[in-house]
Amino acid sequence: MARARLLVPVWLELFCILLLGGGLSVAMNMARETPLPWVIDFAAMDRSDALRKGLEAVDAHGARIMLGKPGVVFLDARTPEEFAMGHVAGAKNLPQETMYGDLDAAAKVLGLTVEDRIMIYCGNLLCDKSKELAEALRTAGYPYITVITDGYEGWMAAGGPTEGGI
Amino acid sequence: MRVVYFLLRFALGCVFLAAAWDKIVDPLAFAKIVRNYQILPELLVGGVAQVLPWIEVVVGMCLITGLFPRGASFSATLMMAVFLAAMAWAKHKGISTQCGCFTTKADDAISARTFIRDGSILALALLVAVDSFLRAKRA
């Protein structure tokens, strides 16, 4: 005897999967102690992250207008190898690891003064080196510090001038 | 052949469940990784980062239980193709980001290893999908 078999159309299978996944995500997000917003304001998150640490923050677009202004120094918190692969035009390299040694001496070698407006960046949105180094520098007595939240990748995406690298 | 098909489908389902876990535990970290790919508009990042892991869970469960076999295997194949394309895009653009494939922690950067791993999963998904469709046709 032939077995009767109900074959659900593929589109209906896909629809059910999407509906189940969507429904579960909504339900589970509501069940979270602090539900994650469905539209995340990343710019505000970057700013609040830096502000919580008492630092000023801008994105690469905002930082571009500071390039070349007197008293403004761009500081690259990445490793010398990464720095050599390409960096913001005119930037100086102060690897974040320096903060575990004599940071003040290292900063003086680079010619930084406490009057300088220091713009610090690292690789991208996810890196923390810029924020960590910024905190350390502020503790070391450099008050005018700004973190470029989206880092070197943001800088390149914003069409900022670079040097070094290929 | 039936047993081989079941084992392959089961394995693929487990892969999808394992991949979803970290993203569900820390959706914000996953959202940051999604954002860092610079493919989606920022408005969509939060929603995608929350829904995608649960779709992976549903697909994983369907593959394990055999419910909606064609829809699940087709979705699995499609997702793997999209993930691979996104990684290739990031590599092409020189964006050094986390893969965001199996973990949201900072130890899974895009590399040849992630391409080979995801490529193998895509091949597995494709195999299961072809088999599911052929089986449905025969039934």
CSV table of C-alpha atoms in Angstrom, one decimal, chain A residues 44-134:
chain,number,residue,atom,x,y,z
A,44,ALA,CA,26.1,57.1,21.0
A,45,MET,CA,27.5,53.8,22.4
A,46,ASP,CA,31.0,54.8,21.3
A,47,ARG,CA,30.7,58.2,22.7
A,48,SER,CA,29.3,57.0,26.0
A,49,ASP,CA,32.0,54.4,26.2
A,50,ALA,CA,34.7,57.0,25.9
A,51,LEU,CA,32.8,59.6,28.0
A,52,ARG,CA,32.4,57.0,30.8
A,53,LYS,CA,36.2,57.0,30.9
A,54,GLY,CA,36.2,60.7,30.9
A,55,LEU,CA,37.6,61.0,27.3
A,56,GLU,CA,36.4,63.0,24.4
A,57,ALA,CA,35.5,61.0,21.3
A,58,VAL,CA,34.9,61.6,17.6
A,59,ASP,CA,34.6,59.5,14.6
A,60,ALA,CA,37.1,59.6,11.7
A,61,HIS,CA,35.0,62.1,9.8
A,62,GLY,CA,35.1,64.5,12.7
A,63,ALA,CA,38.8,63.9,13.3
A,64,ARG,CA,39.8,64.8,9.7
A,65,ILE,CA,39.2,68.5,10.3
A,66,MET,CA,41.8,68.4,13.1
A,67,LEU,CA,44.6,67.1,10.9
A,68,GLY,CA,47.3,69.6,10.3
A,69,LYS,CA,46.1,72.1,12.9
A,70,PRO,CA,48.7,73.6,15.1
A,71,GLY,CA,49.0,71.8,18.5
A,72,VAL,CA,47.2,68.7,17.2
A,73,VAL,CA,49.1,65.4,17.3
A,74,PHE,CA,47.7,62.2,15.9
A,75,LEU,CA,48.8,59.2,17.9
A,76,ASP,CA,48.7,55.6,16.6
A,77,ALA,CA,48.2,53.1,19.5
A,78,ARG,CA,48.8,50.0,17.4
A,79,THR,CA,52.0,48.0,17.2
A,80,PRO,CA,55.0,49.3,15.2
A,81,GLU,CA,54.4,46.5,12.6
A,82,GLU,CA,50.8,47.7,12.1
A,83,PHE,CA,52.0,51.3,12.0
A,84,ALA,CA,54.5,50.5,9.3
A,85,MET,CA,51.7,48.9,7.2
A,86,GLY,CA,50.1,52.3,6.9
A,87,HIS,CA,48.9,55.1,9.2
A,88,VAL,CA,47.3,58.5,9.4
A,89,ALA,CA,49.5,61.0,7.6
A,90,GLY,CA,51.8,62.7,10.1
A,91,ALA,CA,50.8,60.4,13.0
A,92,LYS,CA,53.3,59.3,15.6
A,93,ASN,CA,53.4,55.7,16.9
A,94,LEU,CA,53.0,55.1,20.6
A,95,PRO,CA,52.1,51.5,21.0
A,96,GLN,CA,49.6,50.8,23.7
A,97,GLU,CA,52.0,48.4,25.3
A,98,THR,CA,54.2,51.4,26.2
A,99,MET,CA,51.7,52.2,29.0
A,100,TYR,CA,53.1,49.3,31.0
A,101,GLY,CA,56.5,50.9,31.1
A,102,ASP,CA,57.6,54.6,31.4
A,103,LEU,CA,54.8,56.2,29.4
A,104,ASP,CA,55.8,59.7,30.2
A,105,ALA,CA,59.4,59.2,28.9
A,106,ALA,CA,58.1,57.5,25.8
A,107,ALA,CA,55.7,60.4,25.2
A,108,LYS,CA,58.5,62.9,25.6
A,109,VAL,CA,60.7,61.1,23.1
A,110,LEU,CA,57.9,61.6,20.6
A,111,GLY,CA,57.9,65.3,21.5
A,112,LEU,CA,54.4,65.3,23.1
A,113,THR,CA,53.7,68.2,25.4
A,114,VAL,CA,50.8,68.6,27.9
A,115,GLU,CA,49.4,71.5,25.8
A,116,ASP,CA,49.0,69.2,22.7
A,117,ARG,CA,45.5,68.1,21.6
A,118,ILE,CA,46.2,64.4,21.2
A,119,MET,CA,44.0,62.4,18.8
A,120,ILE,CA,44.4,58.7,19.5
A,121,TYR,CA,43.3,55.8,17.3
A,122,CYS,CA,43.8,52.1,16.9
A,123,GLY,CA,42.7,49.6,14.3
A,124,ASN,CA,38.9,49.7,14.1
A,125,LEU,CA,35.6,50.0,16.0
A,126,LEU,CA,36.3,47.0,18.1
A,127,CYS,CA,39.8,47.7,19.4
A,128,ASP,CA,40.3,49.1,22.9
A,129,LYS,CA,44.0,50.1,22.6
A,130,SER,CA,43.2,53.7,21.8
A,131,LYS,CA,40.9,54.1,24.9
A,132,GLU,CA,43.4,52.3,27.2
A,133,LEU,CA,46.3,54.4,26.0
A,134,ALA,CA,44.2,57.6,26.3
